[in-house]
CSV table of C-alpha atoms and ligand atoms in Angstrom, one decimal:
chain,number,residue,atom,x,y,z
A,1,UNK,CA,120.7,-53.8,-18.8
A,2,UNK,CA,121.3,-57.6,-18.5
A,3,UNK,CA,118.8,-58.9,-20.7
A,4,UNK,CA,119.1,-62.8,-20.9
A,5,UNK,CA,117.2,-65.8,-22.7
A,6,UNK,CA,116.7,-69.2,-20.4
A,7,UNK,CA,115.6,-72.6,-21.5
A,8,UNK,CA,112.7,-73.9,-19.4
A,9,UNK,CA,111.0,-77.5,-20.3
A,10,UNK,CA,108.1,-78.4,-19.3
A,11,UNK,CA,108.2,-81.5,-17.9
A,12,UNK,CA,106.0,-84.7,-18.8
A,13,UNK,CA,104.2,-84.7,-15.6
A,14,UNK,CA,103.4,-80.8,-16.2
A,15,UNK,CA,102.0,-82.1,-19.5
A,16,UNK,CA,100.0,-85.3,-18.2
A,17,UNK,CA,98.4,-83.2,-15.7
A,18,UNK,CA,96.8,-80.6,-18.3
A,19,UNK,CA,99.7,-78.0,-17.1
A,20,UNK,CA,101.0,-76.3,-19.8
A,21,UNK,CA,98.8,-73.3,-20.3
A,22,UNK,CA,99.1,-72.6,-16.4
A,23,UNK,CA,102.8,-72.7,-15.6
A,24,UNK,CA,103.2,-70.7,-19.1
A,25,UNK,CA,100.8,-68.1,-17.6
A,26,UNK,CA,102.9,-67.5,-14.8
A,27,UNK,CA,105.9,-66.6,-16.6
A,28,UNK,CA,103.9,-64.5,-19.2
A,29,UNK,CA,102.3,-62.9,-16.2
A,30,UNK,CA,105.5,-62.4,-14.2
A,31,UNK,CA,106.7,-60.3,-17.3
A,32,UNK,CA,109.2,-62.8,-19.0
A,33,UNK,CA,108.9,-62.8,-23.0
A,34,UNK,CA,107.9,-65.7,-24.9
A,35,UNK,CA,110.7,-66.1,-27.2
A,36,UNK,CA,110.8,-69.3,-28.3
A,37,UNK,CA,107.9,-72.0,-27.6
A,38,UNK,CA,107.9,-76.0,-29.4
A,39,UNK,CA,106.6,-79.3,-28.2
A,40,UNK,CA,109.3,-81.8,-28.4
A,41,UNK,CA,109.9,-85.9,-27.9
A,42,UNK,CA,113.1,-86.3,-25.9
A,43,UNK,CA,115.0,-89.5,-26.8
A,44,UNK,CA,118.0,-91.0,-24.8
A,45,UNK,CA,120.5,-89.3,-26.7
A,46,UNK,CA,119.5,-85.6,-26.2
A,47,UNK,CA,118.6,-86.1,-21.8
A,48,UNK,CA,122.6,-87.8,-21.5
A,49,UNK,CA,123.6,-84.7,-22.7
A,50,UNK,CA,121.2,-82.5,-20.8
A,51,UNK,CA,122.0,-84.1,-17.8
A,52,UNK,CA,125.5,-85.3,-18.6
A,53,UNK,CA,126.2,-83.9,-14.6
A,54,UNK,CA,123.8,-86.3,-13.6
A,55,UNK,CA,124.6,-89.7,-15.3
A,56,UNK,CA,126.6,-91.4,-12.7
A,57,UNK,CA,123.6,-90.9,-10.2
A,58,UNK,CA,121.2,-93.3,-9.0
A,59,UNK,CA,118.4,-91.8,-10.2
A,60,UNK,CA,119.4,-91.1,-13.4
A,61,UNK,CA,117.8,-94.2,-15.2
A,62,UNK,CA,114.7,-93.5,-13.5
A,63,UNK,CA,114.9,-89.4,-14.7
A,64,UNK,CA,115.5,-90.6,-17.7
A,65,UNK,CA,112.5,-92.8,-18.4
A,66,UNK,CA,110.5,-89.7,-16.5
A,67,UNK,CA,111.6,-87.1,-19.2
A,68,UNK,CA,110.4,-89.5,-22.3
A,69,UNK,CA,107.1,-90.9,-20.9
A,70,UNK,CA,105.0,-87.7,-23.2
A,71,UNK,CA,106.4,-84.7,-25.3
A,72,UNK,CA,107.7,-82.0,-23.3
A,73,UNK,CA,107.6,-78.1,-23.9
A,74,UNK,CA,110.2,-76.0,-25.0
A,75,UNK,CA,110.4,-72.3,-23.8
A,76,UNK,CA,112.7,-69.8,-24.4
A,77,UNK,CA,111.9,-67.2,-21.9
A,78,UNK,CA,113.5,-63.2,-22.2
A,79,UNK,CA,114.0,-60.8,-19.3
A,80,UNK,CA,116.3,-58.9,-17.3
A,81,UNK,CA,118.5,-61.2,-15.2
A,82,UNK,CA,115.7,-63.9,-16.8
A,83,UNK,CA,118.0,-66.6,-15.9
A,84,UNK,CA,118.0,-66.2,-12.1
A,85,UNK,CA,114.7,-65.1,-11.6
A,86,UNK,CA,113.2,-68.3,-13.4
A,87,UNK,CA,115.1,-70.4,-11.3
A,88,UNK,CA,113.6,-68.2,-8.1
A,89,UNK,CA,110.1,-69.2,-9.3
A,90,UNK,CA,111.1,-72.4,-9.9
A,91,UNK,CA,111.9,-73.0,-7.0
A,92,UNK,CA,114.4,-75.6,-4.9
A,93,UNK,CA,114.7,-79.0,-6.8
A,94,UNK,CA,112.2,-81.0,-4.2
A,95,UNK,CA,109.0,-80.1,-4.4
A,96,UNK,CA,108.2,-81.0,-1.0
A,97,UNK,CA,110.2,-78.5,0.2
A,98,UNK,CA,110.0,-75.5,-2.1
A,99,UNK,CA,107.9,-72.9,-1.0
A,100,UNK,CA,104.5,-72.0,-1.8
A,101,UNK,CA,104.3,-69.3,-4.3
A,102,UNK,CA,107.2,-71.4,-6.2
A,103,UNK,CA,105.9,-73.4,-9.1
A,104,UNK,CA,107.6,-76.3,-7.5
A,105,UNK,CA,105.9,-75.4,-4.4
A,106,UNK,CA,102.4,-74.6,-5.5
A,107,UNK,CA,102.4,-77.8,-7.9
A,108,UNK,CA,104.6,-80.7,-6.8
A,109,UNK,CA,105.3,-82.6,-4.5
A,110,UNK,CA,108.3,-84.7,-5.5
A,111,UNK,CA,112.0,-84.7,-6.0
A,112,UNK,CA,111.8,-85.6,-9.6
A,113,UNK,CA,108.4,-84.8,-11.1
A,114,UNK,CA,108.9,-81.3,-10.4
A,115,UNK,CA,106.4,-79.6,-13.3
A,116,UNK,CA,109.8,-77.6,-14.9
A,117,UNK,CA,113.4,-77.6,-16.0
A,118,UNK,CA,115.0,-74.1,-15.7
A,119,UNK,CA,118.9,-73.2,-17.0
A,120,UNK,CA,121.2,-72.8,-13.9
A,121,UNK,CA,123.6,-69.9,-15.2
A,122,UNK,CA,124.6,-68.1,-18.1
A,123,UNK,CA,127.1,-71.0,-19.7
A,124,UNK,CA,124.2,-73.4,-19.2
A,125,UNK,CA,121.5,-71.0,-20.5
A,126,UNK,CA,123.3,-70.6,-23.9
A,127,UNK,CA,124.2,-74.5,-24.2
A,128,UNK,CA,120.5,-75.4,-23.2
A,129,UNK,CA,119.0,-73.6,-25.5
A,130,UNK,CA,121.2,-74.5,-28.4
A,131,UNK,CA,120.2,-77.8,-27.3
A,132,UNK,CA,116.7,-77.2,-27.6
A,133,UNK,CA,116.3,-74.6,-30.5
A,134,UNK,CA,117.2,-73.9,-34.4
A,135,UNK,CA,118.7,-70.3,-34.0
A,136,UNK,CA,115.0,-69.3,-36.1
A,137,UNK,CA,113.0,-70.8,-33.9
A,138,UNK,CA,114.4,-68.3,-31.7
A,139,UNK,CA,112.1,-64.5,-32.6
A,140,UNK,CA,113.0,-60.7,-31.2
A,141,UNK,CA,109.4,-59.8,-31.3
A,142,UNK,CA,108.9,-56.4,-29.0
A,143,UNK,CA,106.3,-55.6,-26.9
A,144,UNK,CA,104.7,-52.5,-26.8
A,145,UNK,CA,104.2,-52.5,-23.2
A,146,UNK,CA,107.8,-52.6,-22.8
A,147,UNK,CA,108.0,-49.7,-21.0
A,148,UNK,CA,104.9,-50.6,-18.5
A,149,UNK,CA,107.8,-53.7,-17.5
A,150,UNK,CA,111.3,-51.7,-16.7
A,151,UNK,CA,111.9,-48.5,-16.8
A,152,UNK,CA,114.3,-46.6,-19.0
A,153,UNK,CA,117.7,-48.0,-17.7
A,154,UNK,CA,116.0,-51.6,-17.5
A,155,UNK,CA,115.5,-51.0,-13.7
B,1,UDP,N1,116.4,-85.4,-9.7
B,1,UDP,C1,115.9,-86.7,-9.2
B,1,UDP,N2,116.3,-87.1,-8.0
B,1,UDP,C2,117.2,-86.4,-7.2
B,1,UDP,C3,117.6,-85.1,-7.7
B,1,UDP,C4,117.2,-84.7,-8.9
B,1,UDP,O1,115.1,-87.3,-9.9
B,1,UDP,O2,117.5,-86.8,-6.1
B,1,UDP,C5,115.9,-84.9,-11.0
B,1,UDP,C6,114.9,-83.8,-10.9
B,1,UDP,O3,113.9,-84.0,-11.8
B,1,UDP,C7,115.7,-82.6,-11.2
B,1,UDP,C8,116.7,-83.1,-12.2
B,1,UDP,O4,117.0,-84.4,-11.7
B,1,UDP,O5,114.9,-81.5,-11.6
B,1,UDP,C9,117.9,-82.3,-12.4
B,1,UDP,O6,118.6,-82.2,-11.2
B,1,UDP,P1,119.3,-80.8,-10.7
B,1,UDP,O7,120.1,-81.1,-9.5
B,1,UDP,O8,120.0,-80.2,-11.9
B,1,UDP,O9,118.0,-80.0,-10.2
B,1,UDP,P2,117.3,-78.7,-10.8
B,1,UDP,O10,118.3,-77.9,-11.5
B,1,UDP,O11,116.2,-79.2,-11.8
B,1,UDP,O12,116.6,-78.0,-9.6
B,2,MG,MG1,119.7,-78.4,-12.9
């Protein structure tokens, strides 16, 4: 059973525009665990790192500045093949042209303020959220509906 954790943030504009509680909802809903959850300022130091891929880009300055404008929310989300499946409801980077049913696609409508950050891969996964949580801010609570979510073999 390939049970993973992924780091989602949500984004400032998810925060601005009250949000939080319903992109959080989806995930719950979709069955991903709530493993980890903090609100956070991000400063310059922490977003060159986070998107160290992305600092010779245009854009970046501009991302940047997007990332710091409120706090943003930390999740650490738990499921089988959690890491893929978070990035399918996220949805493609532009918001224009994710589809609906995507968070991307029912919420935005831009290339940057795209309501959530989600981990790309297992390597990225465990970096991100070493990143963005103290190993105790991390909890293995179970649920007892566990088995209402997979059955036996994780399936
Ligand atoms: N971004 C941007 N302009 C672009 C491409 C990306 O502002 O032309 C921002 C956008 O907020 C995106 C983030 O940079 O979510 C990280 O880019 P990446 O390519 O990793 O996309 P993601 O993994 O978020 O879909
Ligand atoms: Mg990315």
């Amino acid at each position: 059973m390939n049970t993973q954790k992924t780091l989602v943030l949500l984004k400032p504009c998810t925060v601005q525009r009250a949000l939080i509680g319903e992109i959080i909802s989806r995930f719950e809903k979709k069955g991903l665990r709530v493993a980890g959850l903090k609100m956070m300022q991000l400063d310059d130091a922490i977003l060159a790192e986070h998107y160290a891929h992305l600092v010779d880009r245009p854009f970046f300055p501009g991302l940047k500045e997007s990332m710091m404008v409120t706090p943003v929310i930390a999740l650490a989300l738990e499921g089988v093949d959690a890491i893929e499946v978070v990035r399918q409801m996220a949805g493609p980077t532009n918001g224009r042209k994710a589809l609906p049913g995507t968070i991307r696609g029912d919420y935005s409508m831009s290339g940057q303020q795209n309501i959530v950050h989600a981990s790309d891969g297992p390597e990225t996964a465990a970096a991100e959220l070493a990143r963005f949580f103290r190993p105790e801010e991390i909890f293995e609570w179970k649920s007892p509906l566990e088995r209402s979510l997979y059955s036996d073999d994780g399936c």
